[in-house]
């Protein structure tokens, strides 16, 4: 029951799906929410993969039209929540100020030129990757697209649980206050089940999924060092920017796999 409430908390915080029920916010439920981050990613991935499959198999739409729908859903399903973090963090990062000043910039509700430019580049690159993937779609594409948000939420969960806070208030601090030593243990179960599902289809899919996991790990190892040097730790905006960053990285990897490993 606690796990279900944690999952609903995630839907309420991180997606556009209306959860009208008043949910308890005790630490035990937030702990379960952290544990179910990847399940929310899986839920979003299933929607993306399902919509892609339906449009490819059951409609006469062009690759360009299908790519636009999938691209739009990557933003619409989360209400642009993580994009907001990307914009704020970009404004702060490209100010080339010290850590304290960057944190002040992220709290400013105004959007600067660097934030606008960075989100345009992010969304344009994502659209190009999605279009090229749709144009080369095959049976393995759907599994890998479904796994993409799952992996990004694993990265978010790790950063939230293991990185220092840059400030003691905000969404990041609220969630981190409920972290326990065993909060991330269940993530290994998600990986084992994912590999088992991939194995049930084809060994090559296992290899492709392993590459996606490795790419996520490399991003995590890089960003966990840079977050401290750039911002002094995590905030809600930094976590949101990290999710957008790792997802763009994974879309790039998936695009490359379609050219060099899945052709």
Coordinates of C-alpha atoms in Angstrom, one line a residue, residues 1 5 14-15 17 20 77 92 102 112 117 119 136 139 200 204 207 211 214 226 235 238 250 255 258 261-262:
X1 CA 0.0 0.0 0.0
X5 CA 0.8 5.8 -2.5
X14 CA 6.1 14.7 -11.9
X15 CA 3.4 14.2 -14.5
X17 CA -2.1 13.0 -14.7
X20 CA -7.3 14.5 -7.1
X77 CA 3.4 14.0 -20.1
X92 CA 22.7 29.9 -13.9
X102 CA 24.1 30.7 -9.6
X112 CA 17.3 34.8 -19.5
X117 CA 18.8 29.3 -26.3
X119 CA 16.0 24.9 -24.4
X136 CA 14.5 3.5 -38.9
X139 CA 10.9 -4.3 -33.2
X200 CA 13.0 -13.2 -23.4
X204 CA 20.9 -8.8 -29.0
X207 CA 23.2 -6.1 -25.5
X211 CA 24.6 -0.2 -23.8
X214 CA 26.2 1.9 -19.6
X226 CA 30.1 18.5 -12.0
X235 CA 18.3 21.5 -6.0
X238 CA 19.4 20.8 -10.9
X250 CA 20.1 8.5 -24.2
X255 CA 19.9 7.3 -32.5
X258 CA 19.8 2.6 -35.0
X261 CA 23.9 -1.6 -34.3
X262 CA 20.2 -2.0 -35.3

